[in-house]
PDB file of C-alpha atoms in Angstrom:
ATOM      1  CA  UNK A   1      11.641  -5.444  26.764  1.00 44.00           C
ATOM      2  CA  UNK A   2       9.155  -6.337  23.912  1.00 54.00           C
ATOM      3  CA  UNK A   3      10.758  -7.856  20.802  1.00 63.00           C
ATOM      4  CA  UNK A   4      10.092  -5.577  17.828  1.00 76.00           C
ATOM      5  CA  UNK A   5       9.577  -7.143  14.401  1.00 81.00           C
ATOM      6  CA  UNK A   6       9.617  -4.416  11.723  1.00 83.00           C
ATOM      7  CA  UNK A   7       8.346  -5.463   8.346  1.00 84.00           C
ATOM      8  CA  UNK A   8       9.834  -3.270   5.671  1.00 85.00           C
ATOM      9  CA  UNK A   9       8.015  -2.349   2.517  1.00 82.00           C
ATOM     10  CA  UNK A  10       9.859  -4.218  -0.265  1.00 86.00           C
ATOM     11  CA  UNK A  11       8.770  -1.452  -2.746  1.00 85.00           C
ATOM     12  CA  UNK A  12       8.473  -3.628  -5.781  1.00 88.00           C
ATOM     13  CA  UNK A  13       6.621  -0.977  -7.734  1.00 84.00           C
ATOM     14  CA  UNK A  14       9.279   1.675  -6.971  1.00 85.00           C
ATOM     15  CA  UNK A  15      12.098  -0.717  -7.885  1.00 88.00           C
ATOM     16  CA  UNK A  16      10.492  -1.467 -11.296  1.00 91.00           C
ATOM     17  CA  UNK A  17       9.224   2.060 -11.938  1.00 89.00           C
ATOM     18  CA  UNK A  18      12.108   3.143 -14.066  1.00 92.00           C
ATOM     19  CA  UNK A  19      11.859   0.141 -16.455  1.00 94.00           C
ATOM     20  CA  UNK A  20       8.013   0.453 -16.385  1.00 94.00           C
ATOM     21  CA  UNK A  21       8.143   4.205 -17.294  1.00 94.00           C
ATOM     22  CA  UNK A  22      10.659   3.529 -20.065  1.00 96.00           C
ATOM     23  CA  UNK A  23       8.481   0.779 -21.690  1.00 96.00           C
ATOM     24  CA  UNK A  24       5.139   2.816 -21.263  1.00 96.00           C
ATOM     25  CA  UNK A  25       6.775   5.728 -22.940  1.00 97.00           C
ATOM     26  CA  UNK A  26       8.041   3.607 -25.821  1.00 97.00           C
ATOM     27  CA  UNK A  27       4.418   2.302 -26.143  1.00 96.00           C
ATOM     28  CA  UNK A  28       3.026   5.863 -26.243  1.00 96.00           C
ATOM     29  CA  UNK A  29       5.566   6.915 -28.891  1.00 96.00           C
ATOM     30  CA  UNK A  30       4.609   3.889 -31.081  1.00 96.00           C
ATOM     31  CA  UNK A  31       0.853   4.722 -30.796  1.00 95.00           C
ATOM     32  CA  UNK A  32       1.423   8.443 -31.451  1.00 95.00           C
ATOM     33  CA  UNK A  33       3.334   7.563 -34.629  1.00 95.00           C
ATOM     34  CA  UNK A  34       0.153   6.091 -36.127  1.00 95.00           C
ATOM     35  CA  UNK A  35      -1.967   9.269 -35.446  1.00 94.00           C
ATOM     36  CA  UNK A  36      -2.959  11.012 -38.653  1.00 95.00           C
ATOM     37  CA  UNK A  37      -5.330  13.554 -37.106  1.00 94.00           C
ATOM     38  CA  UNK A  38      -8.163  14.144 -34.572  1.00 94.00           C
ATOM     39  CA  UNK A  39     -11.985  14.182 -34.554  1.00 94.00           C
ATOM     40  CA  UNK A  40     -14.111  15.954 -31.989  1.00 94.00           C
ATOM     41  CA  UNK A  41     -17.279  14.339 -30.640  1.00 93.00           C
ATOM     42  CA  UNK A  42     -18.977  16.524 -28.074  1.00 92.00           C
ATOM     43  CA  UNK A  43     -16.285  18.024 -25.812  1.00 92.00           C
ATOM     44  CA  UNK A  44     -13.862  15.173 -26.350  1.00 92.00           C
ATOM     45  CA  UNK A  45     -11.008  14.747 -28.969  1.00 94.00           C
ATOM     46  CA  UNK A  46     -10.329  11.384 -30.354  1.00 94.00           C
ATOM     47  CA  UNK A  47      -7.246  10.342 -32.410  1.00 94.00           C
ATOM     48  CA  UNK A  48      -7.586   9.001 -35.903  1.00 93.00           C
ATOM     49  CA  UNK A  49      -5.102   6.227 -36.719  1.00 94.00           C
ATOM     50  CA  UNK A  50      -3.676   5.315 -40.108  1.00 94.00           C
ATOM     51  CA  UNK A  51      -4.832   1.646 -39.404  1.00 93.00           C
ATOM     52  CA  UNK A  52      -6.395  -0.247 -36.446  1.00 93.00           C
ATOM     53  CA  UNK A  53      -3.749  -0.509 -33.614  1.00 92.00           C
ATOM     54  CA  UNK A  54      -4.620  -4.232 -33.187  1.00 90.00           C
ATOM     55  CA  UNK A  55      -3.015  -4.827 -36.601  1.00 92.00           C
ATOM     56  CA  UNK A  56       0.290  -3.252 -35.551  1.00 93.00           C
ATOM     57  CA  UNK A  57       2.492  -6.096 -34.359  1.00 95.00           C
ATOM     58  CA  UNK A  58       5.169  -4.047 -32.722  1.00 95.00           C
ATOM     59  CA  UNK A  59       2.434  -2.120 -30.599  1.00 96.00           C
ATOM     60  CA  UNK A  60       0.910  -5.476 -29.519  1.00 95.00           C
ATOM     61  CA  UNK A  61       4.359  -6.760 -28.619  1.00 96.00           C
ATOM     62  CA  UNK A  62       5.151  -3.606 -26.609  1.00 96.00           C
ATOM     63  CA  UNK A  63       1.684  -3.790 -24.880  1.00 96.00           C
ATOM     64  CA  UNK A  64       2.583  -7.287 -23.786  1.00 97.00           C
ATOM     65  CA  UNK A  65       5.980  -6.210 -22.488  1.00 96.00           C
ATOM     66  CA  UNK A  66       4.275  -3.470 -20.305  1.00 96.00           C
ATOM     67  CA  UNK A  67       1.614  -5.943 -19.122  1.00 97.00           C
ATOM     68  CA  UNK A  68       4.322  -8.395 -18.088  1.00 97.00           C
ATOM     69  CA  UNK A  69       6.085  -5.858 -15.907  1.00 95.00           C
ATOM     70  CA  UNK A  70       2.750  -5.011 -14.178  1.00 94.00           C
ATOM     71  CA  UNK A  71       2.106  -8.791 -13.726  1.00 95.00           C
ATOM     72  CA  UNK A  72       5.541  -9.372 -12.250  1.00 94.00           C
ATOM     73  CA  UNK A  73       5.023  -6.471  -9.712  1.00 92.00           C
ATOM     74  CA  UNK A  74       1.575  -7.841  -8.775  1.00 91.00           C
ATOM     75  CA  UNK A  75       3.032 -11.429  -8.315  1.00 94.00           C
ATOM     76  CA  UNK A  76       5.948 -10.186  -6.235  1.00 94.00           C
ATOM     77  CA  UNK A  77       3.639  -8.135  -4.009  1.00 92.00           C
ATOM     78  CA  UNK A  78       1.172 -10.957  -3.578  1.00 94.00           C
ATOM     79  CA  UNK A  79       3.847 -13.426  -2.653  1.00 95.00           C
ATOM     80  CA  UNK A  80       5.206 -11.125  -0.071  1.00 94.00           C
ATOM     81  CA  UNK A  81       1.749 -10.465   1.447  1.00 94.00           C
ATOM     82  CA  UNK A  82       0.872 -14.155   1.494  1.00 96.00           C
ATOM     83  CA  UNK A  83       4.136 -15.045   3.279  1.00 96.00           C
ATOM     84  CA  UNK A  84       3.993 -12.184   5.849  1.00 94.00           C
ATOM     85  CA  UNK A  85       0.269 -12.684   6.697  1.00 95.00           C
ATOM     86  CA  UNK A  86       0.816 -16.475   7.153  1.00 96.00           C
ATOM     87  CA  UNK A  87       3.823 -15.934   9.350  1.00 95.00           C
ATOM     88  CA  UNK A  88       1.884 -13.382  11.550  1.00 94.00           C
ATOM     89  CA  UNK A  89      -1.156 -15.640  11.884  1.00 95.00           C
ATOM     90  CA  UNK A  90       0.949 -18.694  12.754  1.00 95.00           C
ATOM     91  CA  UNK A  91       3.073 -16.906  15.331  1.00 93.00           C
ATOM     92  CA  UNK A  92       0.262 -14.963  17.162  1.00 93.00           C
ATOM     93  CA  UNK A  93      -2.999 -15.848  18.946  1.00 93.00           C
ATOM     94  CA  UNK A  94      -4.472 -12.363  18.827  1.00 92.00           C
ATOM     95  CA  UNK A  95      -3.658  -9.628  16.230  1.00 94.00           C
ATOM     96  CA  UNK A  96      -4.709  -6.051  16.611  1.00 93.00           C
ATOM     97  CA  UNK A  97      -4.922  -3.907  13.470  1.00 92.00           C
ATOM     98  CA  UNK A  98      -5.936  -0.270  13.146  1.00 90.00           C
ATOM     99  CA  UNK A  99      -9.221   0.058  11.096  1.00 87.00           C
ATOM    100  CA  UNK A 100      -7.607   2.543   8.621  1.00 79.00           C
ATOM    101  CA  UNK A 101      -9.682   4.547   6.152  1.00 73.00           C
ATOM    102  CA  UNK A 102      -7.519   3.361   3.307  1.00 68.00           C
ATOM    103  CA  UNK A 103      -9.550   4.955   0.476  1.00 71.00           C
ATOM    104  CA  UNK A 104      -9.387   8.202   2.385  1.00 70.00           C
ATOM    105  CA  UNK A 105      -5.649   7.952   2.865  1.00 68.00           C
ATOM    106  CA  UNK A 106      -5.261   7.358  -0.919  1.00 68.00           C
ATOM    107  CA  UNK A 107      -6.607  10.835  -1.445  1.00 73.00           C
ATOM    108  CA  UNK A 108      -3.442  12.192   0.188  1.00 71.00           C
ATOM    109  CA  UNK A 109      -0.965  12.394  -2.787  1.00 69.00           C
ATOM    110  CA  UNK A 110       2.002  12.225  -0.463  1.00 69.00           C
ATOM    111  CA  UNK A 111       0.935   8.822   0.886  1.00 67.00           C
ATOM    112  CA  UNK A 112      -1.061   7.250  -2.038  1.00 64.00           C
ATOM    113  CA  UNK A 113       1.900   5.774  -3.896  1.00 69.00           C
ATOM    114  CA  UNK A 114       3.351   4.051  -0.699  1.00 68.00           C
ATOM    115  CA  UNK A 115      -0.095   2.739   0.360  1.00 69.00           C
ATOM    116  CA  UNK A 116      -0.873   1.364  -3.082  1.00 69.00           C
ATOM    117  CA  UNK A 117       2.583  -0.213  -3.326  1.00 70.00           C
ATOM    118  CA  UNK A 118       2.185  -2.220  -0.192  1.00 72.00           C
ATOM    119  CA  UNK A 119      -1.589  -3.017  -0.647  1.00 81.00           C
ATOM    120  CA  UNK A 120      -2.832  -2.574   2.963  1.00 81.00           C
ATOM    121  CA  UNK A 121      -6.406  -3.461   2.311  1.00 83.00           C
ATOM    122  CA  UNK A 122      -5.432  -6.757   0.657  1.00 90.00           C
ATOM    123  CA  UNK A 123      -3.019  -7.538   3.552  1.00 91.00           C
ATOM    124  CA  UNK A 124      -5.761  -6.936   6.171  1.00 91.00           C
ATOM    125  CA  UNK A 125      -8.202  -9.189   4.108  1.00 92.00           C
ATOM    126  CA  UNK A 126      -5.555 -11.931   4.140  1.00 95.00           C
ATOM    127  CA  UNK A 127      -5.104 -11.685   7.830  1.00 95.00           C
ATOM    128  CA  UNK A 128      -8.835 -12.037   8.437  1.00 94.00           C
ATOM    129  CA  UNK A 129      -9.418 -15.076   6.217  1.00 96.00           C
ATOM    130  CA  UNK A 130      -6.233 -16.828   7.474  1.00 97.00           C
ATOM    131  CA  UNK A 131      -7.252 -16.106  11.121  1.00 96.00           C
ATOM    132  CA  UNK A 132     -10.439 -18.111  10.505  1.00 96.00           C
ATOM    133  CA  UNK A 133      -8.420 -21.063   9.083  1.00 95.00           C
ATOM    134  CA  UNK A 134      -5.980 -21.175  11.970  1.00 95.00           C
ATOM    135  CA  UNK A 135      -8.448 -20.239  14.739  1.00 96.00           C
ATOM    136  CA  UNK A 136      -6.881 -16.880  15.552  1.00 96.00           C
ATOM    137  CA  UNK A 137      -8.430 -13.651  16.457  1.00 95.00           C
ATOM    138  CA  UNK A 138      -7.940 -10.401  14.455  1.00 95.00           C
ATOM    139  CA  UNK A 139      -9.344  -7.354  16.237  1.00 94.00           C
ATOM    140  CA  UNK A 140      -9.890  -4.093  14.345  1.00 93.00           C
ATOM    141  CA  UNK A 141      -9.246  -1.156  16.613  1.00 94.00           C
ATOM    142  CA  UNK A 142     -11.606   1.770  15.728  1.00 91.00           C
ATOM    143  CA  UNK A 143     -10.022   4.283  13.311  1.00 87.00           C
ATOM    144  CA  UNK A 144     -10.640   7.234  15.639  1.00 90.00           C
ATOM    145  CA  UNK A 145      -8.671   5.633  18.495  1.00 93.00           C
ATOM    146  CA  UNK A 146      -5.734   8.065  18.996  1.00 92.00           C
ATOM    147  CA  UNK A 147      -3.089   5.325  18.950  1.00 93.00           C
ATOM    148  CA  UNK A 148      -0.239   7.595  17.845  1.00 92.00           C
ATOM    149  CA  UNK A 149      -1.144  10.580  20.111  1.00 94.00           C
ATOM    150  CA  UNK A 150      -1.473   8.596  23.381  1.00 96.00           C
ATOM    151  CA  UNK A 151       1.327   7.863  25.687  1.00 97.00           C
ATOM    152  CA  UNK A 152       1.483   4.056  26.000  1.00 95.00           C
ATOM    153  CA  UNK A 153       3.046   4.479  29.567  1.00 96.00           C
ATOM    154  CA  UNK A 154       0.700   6.860  31.245  1.00 96.00           C
ATOM    155  CA  UNK A 155      -2.258   7.431  28.782  1.00 95.00           C
ATOM    156  CA  UNK A 156      -1.601  11.205  28.240  1.00 96.00           C
ATOM    157  CA  UNK A 157      -3.002  12.420  24.980  1.00 95.00           C
ATOM    158  CA  UNK A 158      -0.618  14.674  23.170  1.00 94.00           C
ATOM    159  CA  UNK A 159      -2.438  16.568  20.442  1.00 91.00           C
ATOM    160  CA  UNK A 160       0.860  17.936  18.988  1.00 91.00           C
ATOM    161  CA  UNK A 161       1.667  14.404  17.673  1.00 91.00           C
ATOM    162  CA  UNK A 162      -1.158  14.555  15.077  1.00 87.00           C
ATOM    163  CA  UNK A 163       1.574  15.952  12.753  1.00 88.00           C
ATOM    164  CA  UNK A 164       2.819  12.852  10.859  1.00 84.00           C
ATOM    165  CA  UNK A 165       6.270  14.465  10.512  1.00 89.00           C
ATOM    166  CA  UNK A 166       6.825  13.944  14.305  1.00 92.00           C
ATOM    167  CA  UNK A 167       8.441  10.424  14.459  1.00 93.00           C
ATOM    168  CA  UNK A 168       9.804  10.653  18.046  1.00 96.00           C
ATOM    169  CA  UNK A 169       8.222  12.527  21.027  1.00 96.00           C
ATOM    170  CA  UNK A 170       8.512  12.834  24.832  1.00 96.00           C
ATOM    171  CA  UNK A 171       5.444  12.618  26.987  1.00 96.00           C
ATOM    172  CA  UNK A 172       4.921  15.995  28.856  1.00 95.00           C
ATOM    173  CA  UNK A 173       3.255  14.164  31.745  1.00 95.00           C
ATOM    174  CA  UNK A 174       5.595  11.158  32.503  1.00 96.00           C
ATOM    175  CA  UNK A 175       8.658  12.011  30.372  1.00 96.00           C
ATOM    176  CA  UNK A 176       8.644   8.655  28.456  1.00 96.00           C
ATOM    177  CA  UNK A 177      10.271   8.978  25.094  1.00 96.00           C
ATOM    178  CA  UNK A 178       8.379   7.325  22.287  1.00 95.00           C
ATOM    179  CA  UNK A 179       9.051   6.214  18.651  1.00 94.00           C
ATOM    180  CA  UNK A 180       5.759   7.110  16.970  1.00 94.00           C
ATOM    181  CA  UNK A 181       5.191   3.779  15.316  1.00 92.00           C
ATOM    182  CA  UNK A 182       6.203   1.560  18.386  1.00 94.00           C
ATOM    183  CA  UNK A 183       4.154   3.667  20.686  1.00 95.00           C
ATOM    184  CA  UNK A 184       1.020   3.363  18.417  1.00 94.00           C
ATOM    185  CA  UNK A 185       1.533  -0.456  18.134  1.00 93.00           C
ATOM    186  CA  UNK A 186       1.619  -0.800  21.925  1.00 94.00           C
ATOM    187  CA  UNK A 187      -1.663   1.193  22.176  1.00 95.00           C
ATOM    188  CA  UNK A 188      -3.257  -0.783  19.348  1.00 94.00           C
ATOM    189  CA  UNK A 189      -2.397  -4.066  21.069  1.00 92.00           C
ATOM    190  CA  UNK A 190      -3.604  -2.877  24.519  1.00 94.00           C
ATOM    191  CA  UNK A 191      -6.885  -1.663  22.863  1.00 94.00           C
ATOM    192  CA  UNK A 192      -7.316  -4.959  20.938  1.00 93.00           C
ATOM    193  CA  UNK A 193      -6.824  -7.102  24.073  1.00 92.00           C
ATOM    194  CA  UNK A 194      -9.351  -4.877  25.858  1.00 93.00           C
ATOM    195  CA  UNK A 195     -11.849  -5.466  23.060  1.00 90.00           C
ATOM    196  CA  UNK A 196     -11.454  -9.331  23.040  1.00 82.00           C
TER     197      UNK A 196
END
């Protein structure tokens, strides 16, 4: 039986979101307290401040606080991606990845936050340049390949599995029971090996 290695999303953004929201809200309130009125230019409304915001020491302090939280999240995420990509490249000769339309997936508001949180595009880029360093092969499986819908045992294509909510399914042809992600990973690996 194939050993499964599931890499969980550490969700750094989600873990820091409460603190980040609190500090951003605080910053907004500070800025709003300096608004004395509004002026309209064309179709846009612009606030008028009692003095330049750059002269407000507390606002500048708060801006730095918010920036530091963003920087911490970015550093945690980058460290995680560097370690995981290096581990995968060192442990495998050939890696098959799905050529996902990440920018298209980001249009889906249900998926956007999770995708941004884990930085798929950055991870794929890391895999590719590290593969060159270590003499490994990274194969991109075409995005239209039905990796989730196809039974990895008999090759039957099940159109019902297009629905992302279906996480487990039984093949109507051979009866094999599949976990959606494991089945897709088996198909992606087989296709990548065929493309080598």
